[in-house]
CSV table of N, CA and C in Angstrom, one decimal:
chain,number,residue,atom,x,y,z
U,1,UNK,N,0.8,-1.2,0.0
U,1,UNK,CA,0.0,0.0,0.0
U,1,UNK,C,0.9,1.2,0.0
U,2,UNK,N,0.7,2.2,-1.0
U,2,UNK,CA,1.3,3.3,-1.0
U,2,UNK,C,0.7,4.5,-0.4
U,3,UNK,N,1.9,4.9,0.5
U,3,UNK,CA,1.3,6.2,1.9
U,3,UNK,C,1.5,7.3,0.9
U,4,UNK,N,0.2,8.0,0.6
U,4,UNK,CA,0.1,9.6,0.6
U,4,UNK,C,0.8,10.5,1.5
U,5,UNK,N,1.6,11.5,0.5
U,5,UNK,CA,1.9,12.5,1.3
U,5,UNK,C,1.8,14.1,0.3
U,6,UNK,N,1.7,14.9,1.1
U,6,UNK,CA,1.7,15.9,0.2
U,6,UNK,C,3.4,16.6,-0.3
U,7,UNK,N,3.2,17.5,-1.2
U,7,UNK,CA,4.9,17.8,-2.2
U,7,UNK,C,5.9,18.6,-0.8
U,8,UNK,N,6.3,17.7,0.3
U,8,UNK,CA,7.2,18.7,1.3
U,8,UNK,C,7.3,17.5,2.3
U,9,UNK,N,9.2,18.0,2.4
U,9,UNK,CA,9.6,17.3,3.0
U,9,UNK,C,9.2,17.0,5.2
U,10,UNK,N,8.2,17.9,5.5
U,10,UNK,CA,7.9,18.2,6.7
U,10,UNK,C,6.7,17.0,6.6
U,11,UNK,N,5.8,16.6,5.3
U,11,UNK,CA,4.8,15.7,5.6
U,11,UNK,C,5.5,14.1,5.1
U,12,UNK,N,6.6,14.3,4.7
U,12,UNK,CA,7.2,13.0,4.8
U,12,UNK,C,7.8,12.5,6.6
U,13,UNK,N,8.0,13.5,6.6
U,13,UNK,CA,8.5,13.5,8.6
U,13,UNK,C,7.5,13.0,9.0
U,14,UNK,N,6.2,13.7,8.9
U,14,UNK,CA,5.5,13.6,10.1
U,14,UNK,C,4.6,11.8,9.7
U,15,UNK,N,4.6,11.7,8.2
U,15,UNK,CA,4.6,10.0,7.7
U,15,UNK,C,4.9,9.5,8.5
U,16,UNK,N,6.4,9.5,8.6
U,16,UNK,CA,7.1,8.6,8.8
U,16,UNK,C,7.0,8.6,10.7
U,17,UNK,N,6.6,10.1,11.2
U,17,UNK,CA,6.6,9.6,13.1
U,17,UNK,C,5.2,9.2,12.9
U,18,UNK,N,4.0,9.3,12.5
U,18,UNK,CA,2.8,9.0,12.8
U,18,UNK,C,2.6,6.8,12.2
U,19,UNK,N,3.1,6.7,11.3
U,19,UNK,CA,3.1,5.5,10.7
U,19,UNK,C,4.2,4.4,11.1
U,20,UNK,N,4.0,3.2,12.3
U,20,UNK,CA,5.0,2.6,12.5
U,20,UNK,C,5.4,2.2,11.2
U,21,UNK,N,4.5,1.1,10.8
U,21,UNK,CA,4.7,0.2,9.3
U,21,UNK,C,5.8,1.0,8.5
U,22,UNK,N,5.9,2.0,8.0
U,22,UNK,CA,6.4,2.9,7.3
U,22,UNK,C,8.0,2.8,7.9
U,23,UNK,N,8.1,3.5,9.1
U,23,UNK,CA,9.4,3.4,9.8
U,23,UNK,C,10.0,2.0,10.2
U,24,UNK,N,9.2,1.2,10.1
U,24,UNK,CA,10.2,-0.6,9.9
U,24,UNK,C,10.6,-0.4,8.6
U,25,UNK,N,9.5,-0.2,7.6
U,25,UNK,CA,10.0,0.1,6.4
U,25,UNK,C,11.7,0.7,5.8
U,26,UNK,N,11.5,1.7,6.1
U,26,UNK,CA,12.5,2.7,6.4
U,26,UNK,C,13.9,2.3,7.0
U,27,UNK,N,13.8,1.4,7.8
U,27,UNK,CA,15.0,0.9,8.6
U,27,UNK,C,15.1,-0.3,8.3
U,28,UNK,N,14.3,-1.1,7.3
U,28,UNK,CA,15.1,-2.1,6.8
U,28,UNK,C,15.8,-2.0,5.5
U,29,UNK,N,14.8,-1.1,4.3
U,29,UNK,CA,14.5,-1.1,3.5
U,29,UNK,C,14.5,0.7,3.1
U,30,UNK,N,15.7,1.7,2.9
U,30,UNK,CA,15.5,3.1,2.3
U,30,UNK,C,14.4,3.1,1.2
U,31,UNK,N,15.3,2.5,0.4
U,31,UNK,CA,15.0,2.3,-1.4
U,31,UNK,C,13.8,2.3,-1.3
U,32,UNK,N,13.4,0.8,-0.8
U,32,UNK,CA,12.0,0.3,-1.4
U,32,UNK,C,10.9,1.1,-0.6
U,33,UNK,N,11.5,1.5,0.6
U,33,UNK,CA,10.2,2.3,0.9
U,33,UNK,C,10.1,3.6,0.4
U,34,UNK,N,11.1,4.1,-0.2
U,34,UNK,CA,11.1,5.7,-0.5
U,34,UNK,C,9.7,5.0,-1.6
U,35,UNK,N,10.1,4.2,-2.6
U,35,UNK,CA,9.3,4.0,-3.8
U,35,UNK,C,7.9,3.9,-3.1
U,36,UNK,N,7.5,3.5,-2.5
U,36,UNK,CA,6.3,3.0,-1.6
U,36,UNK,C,5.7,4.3,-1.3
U,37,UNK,N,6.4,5.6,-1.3
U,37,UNK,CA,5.5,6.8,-1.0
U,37,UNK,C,5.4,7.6,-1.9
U,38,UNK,N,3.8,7.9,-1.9
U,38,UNK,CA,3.3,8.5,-3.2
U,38,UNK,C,3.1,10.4,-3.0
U,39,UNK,N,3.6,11.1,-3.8
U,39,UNK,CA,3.8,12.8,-3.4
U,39,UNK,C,2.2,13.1,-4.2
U,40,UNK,N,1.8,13.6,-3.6
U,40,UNK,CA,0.2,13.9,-4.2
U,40,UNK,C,0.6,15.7,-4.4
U,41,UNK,N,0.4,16.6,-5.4
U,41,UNK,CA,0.6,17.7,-6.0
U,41,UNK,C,-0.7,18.3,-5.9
U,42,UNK,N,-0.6,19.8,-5.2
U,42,UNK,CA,-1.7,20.4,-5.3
U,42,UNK,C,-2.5,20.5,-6.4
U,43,UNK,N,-1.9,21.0,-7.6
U,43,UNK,CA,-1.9,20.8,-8.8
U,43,UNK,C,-2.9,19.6,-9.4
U,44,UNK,N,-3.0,18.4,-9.1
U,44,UNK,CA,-3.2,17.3,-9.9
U,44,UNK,C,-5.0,17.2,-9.1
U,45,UNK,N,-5.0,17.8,-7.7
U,45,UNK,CA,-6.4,17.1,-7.2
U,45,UNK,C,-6.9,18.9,-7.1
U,46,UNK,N,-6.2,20.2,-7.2
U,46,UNK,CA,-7.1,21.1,-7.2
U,46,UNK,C,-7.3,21.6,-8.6
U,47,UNK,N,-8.5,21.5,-8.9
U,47,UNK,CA,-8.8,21.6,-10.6
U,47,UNK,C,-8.9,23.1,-10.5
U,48,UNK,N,-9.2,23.8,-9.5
U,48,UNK,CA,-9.9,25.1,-9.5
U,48,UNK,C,-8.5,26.1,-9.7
U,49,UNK,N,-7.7,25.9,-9.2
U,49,UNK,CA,-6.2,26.6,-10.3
U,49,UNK,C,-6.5,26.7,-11.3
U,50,UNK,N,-6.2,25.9,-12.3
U,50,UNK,CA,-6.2,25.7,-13.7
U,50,UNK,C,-7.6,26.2,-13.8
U,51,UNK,N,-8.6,25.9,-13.4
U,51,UNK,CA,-10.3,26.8,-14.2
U,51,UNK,C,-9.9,28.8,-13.9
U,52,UNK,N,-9.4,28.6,-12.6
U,52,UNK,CA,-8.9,30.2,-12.3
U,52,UNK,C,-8.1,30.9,-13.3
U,53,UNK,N,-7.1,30.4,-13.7
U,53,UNK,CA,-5.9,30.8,-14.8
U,53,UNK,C,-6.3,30.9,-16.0
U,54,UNK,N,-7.6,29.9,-16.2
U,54,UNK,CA,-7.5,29.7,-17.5
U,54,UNK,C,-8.6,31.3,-18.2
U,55,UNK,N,-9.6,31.3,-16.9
U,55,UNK,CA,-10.4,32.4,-16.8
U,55,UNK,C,-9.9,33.9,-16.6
U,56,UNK,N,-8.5,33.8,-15.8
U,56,UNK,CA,-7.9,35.3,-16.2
U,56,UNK,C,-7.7,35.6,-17.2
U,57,UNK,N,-6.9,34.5,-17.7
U,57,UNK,CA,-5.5,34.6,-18.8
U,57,UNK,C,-7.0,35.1,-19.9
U,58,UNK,N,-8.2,34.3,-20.6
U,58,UNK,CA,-8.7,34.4,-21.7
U,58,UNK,C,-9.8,35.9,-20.8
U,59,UNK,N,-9.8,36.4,-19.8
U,59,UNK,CA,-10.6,37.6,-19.7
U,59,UNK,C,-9.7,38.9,-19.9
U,60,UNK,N,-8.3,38.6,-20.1
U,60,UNK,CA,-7.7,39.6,-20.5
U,60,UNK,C,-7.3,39.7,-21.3
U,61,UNK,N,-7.7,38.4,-22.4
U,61,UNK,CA,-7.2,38.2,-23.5
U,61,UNK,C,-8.4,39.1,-24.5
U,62,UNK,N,-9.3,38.7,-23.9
U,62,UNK,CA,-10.5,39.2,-24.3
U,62,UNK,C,-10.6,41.2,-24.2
U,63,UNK,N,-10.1,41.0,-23.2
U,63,UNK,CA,-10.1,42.7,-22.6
U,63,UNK,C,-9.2,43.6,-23.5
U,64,UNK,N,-8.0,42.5,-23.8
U,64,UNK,CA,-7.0,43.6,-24.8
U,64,UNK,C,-7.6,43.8,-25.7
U,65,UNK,N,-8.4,42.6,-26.5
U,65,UNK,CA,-8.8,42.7,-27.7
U,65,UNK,C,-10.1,43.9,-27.8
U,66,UNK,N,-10.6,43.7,-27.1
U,66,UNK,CA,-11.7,44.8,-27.0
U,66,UNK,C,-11.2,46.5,-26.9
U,67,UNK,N,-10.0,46.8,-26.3
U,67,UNK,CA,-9.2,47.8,-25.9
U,67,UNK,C,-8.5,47.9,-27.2
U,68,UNK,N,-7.8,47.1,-27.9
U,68,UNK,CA,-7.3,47.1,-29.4
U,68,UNK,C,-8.3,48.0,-30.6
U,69,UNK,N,-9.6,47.1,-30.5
U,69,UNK,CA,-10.3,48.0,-31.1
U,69,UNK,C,-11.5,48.9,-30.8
U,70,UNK,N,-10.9,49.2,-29.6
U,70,UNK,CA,-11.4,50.6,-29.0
U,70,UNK,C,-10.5,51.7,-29.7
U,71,UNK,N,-8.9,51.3,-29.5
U,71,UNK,CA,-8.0,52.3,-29.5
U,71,UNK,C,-8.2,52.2,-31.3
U,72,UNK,N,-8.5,51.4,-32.1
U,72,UNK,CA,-8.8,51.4,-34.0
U,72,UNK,C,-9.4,52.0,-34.2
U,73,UNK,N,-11.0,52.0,-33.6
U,73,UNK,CA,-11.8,53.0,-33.3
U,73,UNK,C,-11.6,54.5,-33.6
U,74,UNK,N,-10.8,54.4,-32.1
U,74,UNK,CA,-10.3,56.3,-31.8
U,74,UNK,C,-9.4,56.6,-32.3
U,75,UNK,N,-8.6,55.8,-33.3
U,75,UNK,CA,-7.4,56.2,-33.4
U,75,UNK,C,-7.1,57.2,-34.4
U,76,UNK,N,-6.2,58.7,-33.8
U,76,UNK,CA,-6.2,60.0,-34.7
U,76,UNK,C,-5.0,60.3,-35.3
U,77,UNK,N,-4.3,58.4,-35.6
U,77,UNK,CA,-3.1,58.5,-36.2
U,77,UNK,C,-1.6,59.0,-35.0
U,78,UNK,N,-1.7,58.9,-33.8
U,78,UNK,CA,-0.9,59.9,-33.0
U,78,UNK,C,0.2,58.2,-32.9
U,79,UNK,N,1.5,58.8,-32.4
U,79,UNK,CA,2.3,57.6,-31.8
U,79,UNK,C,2.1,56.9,-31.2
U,80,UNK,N,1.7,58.1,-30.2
U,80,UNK,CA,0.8,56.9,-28.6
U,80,UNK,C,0.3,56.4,-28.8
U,81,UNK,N,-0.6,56.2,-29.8
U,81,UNK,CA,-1.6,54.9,-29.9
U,81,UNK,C,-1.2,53.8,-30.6
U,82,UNK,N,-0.2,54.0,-31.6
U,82,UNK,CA,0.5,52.9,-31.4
U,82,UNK,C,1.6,52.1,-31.0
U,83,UNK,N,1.9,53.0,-29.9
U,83,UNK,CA,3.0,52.0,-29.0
U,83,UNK,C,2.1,51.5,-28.2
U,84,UNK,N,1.1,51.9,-27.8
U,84,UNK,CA,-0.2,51.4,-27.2
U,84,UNK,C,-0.8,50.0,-27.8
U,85,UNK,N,-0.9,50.0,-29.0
U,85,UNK,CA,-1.4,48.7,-29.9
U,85,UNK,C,-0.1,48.0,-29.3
U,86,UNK,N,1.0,48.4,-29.8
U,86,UNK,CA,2.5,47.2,-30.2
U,86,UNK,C,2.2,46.6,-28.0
U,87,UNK,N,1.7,47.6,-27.3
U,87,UNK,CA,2.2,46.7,-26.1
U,87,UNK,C,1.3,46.1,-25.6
U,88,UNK,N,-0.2,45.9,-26.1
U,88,UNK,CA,-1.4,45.6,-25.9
U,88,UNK,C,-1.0,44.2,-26.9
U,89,UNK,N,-0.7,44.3,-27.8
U,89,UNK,CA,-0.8,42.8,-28.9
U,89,UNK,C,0.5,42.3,-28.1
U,90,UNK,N,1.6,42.4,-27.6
U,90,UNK,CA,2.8,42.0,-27.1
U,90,UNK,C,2.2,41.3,-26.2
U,91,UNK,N,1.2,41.8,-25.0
U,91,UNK,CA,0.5,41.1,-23.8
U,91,UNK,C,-0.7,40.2,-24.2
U,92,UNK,N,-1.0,40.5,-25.6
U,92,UNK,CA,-2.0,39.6,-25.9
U,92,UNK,C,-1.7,38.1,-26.0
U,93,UNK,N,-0.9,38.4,-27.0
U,93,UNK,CA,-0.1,37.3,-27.9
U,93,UNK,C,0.9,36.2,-26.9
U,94,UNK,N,1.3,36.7,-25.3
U,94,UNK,CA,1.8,36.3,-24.1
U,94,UNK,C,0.9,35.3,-23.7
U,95,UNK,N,-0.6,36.2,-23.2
U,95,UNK,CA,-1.3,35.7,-22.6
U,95,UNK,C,-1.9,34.1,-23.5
U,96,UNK,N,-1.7,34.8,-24.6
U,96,UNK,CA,-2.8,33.6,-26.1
U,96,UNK,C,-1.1,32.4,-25.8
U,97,UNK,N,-0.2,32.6,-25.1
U,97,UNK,CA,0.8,31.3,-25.0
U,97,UNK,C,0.5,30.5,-23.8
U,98,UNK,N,0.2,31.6,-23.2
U,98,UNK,CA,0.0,31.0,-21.5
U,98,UNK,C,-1.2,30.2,-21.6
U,99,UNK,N,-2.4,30.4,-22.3
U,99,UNK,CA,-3.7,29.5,-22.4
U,99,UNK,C,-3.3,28.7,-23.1
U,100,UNK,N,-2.2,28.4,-24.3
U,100,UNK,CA,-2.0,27.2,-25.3
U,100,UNK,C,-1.2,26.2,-24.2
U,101,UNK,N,-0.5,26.9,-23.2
U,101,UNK,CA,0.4,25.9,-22.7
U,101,UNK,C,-0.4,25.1,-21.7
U,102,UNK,N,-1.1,26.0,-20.9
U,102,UNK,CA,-1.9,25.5,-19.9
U,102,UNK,C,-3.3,24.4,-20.5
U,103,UNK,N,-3.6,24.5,-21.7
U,103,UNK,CA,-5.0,23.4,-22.1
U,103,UNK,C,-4.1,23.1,-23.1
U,104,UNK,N,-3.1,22.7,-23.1
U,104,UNK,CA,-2.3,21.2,-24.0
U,104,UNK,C,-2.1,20.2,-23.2
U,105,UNK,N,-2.0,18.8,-23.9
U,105,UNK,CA,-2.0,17.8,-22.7
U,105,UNK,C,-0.5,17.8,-22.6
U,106,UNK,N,-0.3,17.3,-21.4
U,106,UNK,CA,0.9,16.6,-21.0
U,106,UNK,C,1.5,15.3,-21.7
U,107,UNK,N,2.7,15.5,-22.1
U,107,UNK,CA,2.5,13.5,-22.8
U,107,UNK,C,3.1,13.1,-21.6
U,108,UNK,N,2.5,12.0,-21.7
U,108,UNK,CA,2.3,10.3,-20.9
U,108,UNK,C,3.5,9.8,-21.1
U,109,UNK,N,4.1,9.2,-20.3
U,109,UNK,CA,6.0,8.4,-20.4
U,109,UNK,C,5.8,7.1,-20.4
C-alpha cells in the first residue's frame, strides 16, 4: 500500500513519526520504501487553479482585444496609440501562449 503524502519534506516527517509500518520500512529497506511513497501535488487534485488561470488569462485576452479596437476605433493617427497597440498585442499574444500551454496535454511516459 502506498502512503500519501503531500509535495514537502515536513509531511514525509511527520509520515514517517505518525506511521510505524512505514518506519520498519525505512530501517530495513530506504530504497523500497522511498518508492512505496506516493507525493500527491496540489496541482493534480485542485482543478480550480487551472479553471482560475485559464479564466484570467482568456478575460484579458478578451479585454485587450476589446481595448485594441477601441483604440482602432479612436485612433487619430498619434504615436501613442500605437506604442499602445505594439504593447497591448505584445500582452495579448503572451497571454494567447499562456492558455496554449496551460490546455495542452501533457505526454504520458
Amino acid at each position: 500500500m502506498k502512503t500519501l503524502i503531500n509535495d514537502s519534506i515536513g509531511d514525509l516527517e511527520a509520515a514517517l513519526k505518525n506511521n510505524s509500518d512505514l518506519q520498519e520500512k525505512f530501517k530495513t529497506n530506504p530504497i523500497e520504501a522511498i518508492k512505496n511513497v506516493e507525493i500527491r501535488n496540489p496541482k493534480d487534485t485542485d482543478y480550480w487553479i487551472y479553471r482560475i488561470i485559464v479564466l484570467m488569462l482568456g478575460l484579458a485576452v478578451i479585454g485587450i482585444i476589446a481595448g485594441l479596437i477601441l483604440i482602432a476605433y479612436w485612433n487619430d493617427g498619434s504615436s501613442k496609440d500605437n506604442q499602445l497597440v505594439t504593447i497591448f498585442a505584445t500582452i495579448s499574444s503572451g497571454a494567447i501562449g499562456a492558455l496554449a500551454g496551460l490546455l495542452s496535454p501533457t505526454p504520458r511516459k
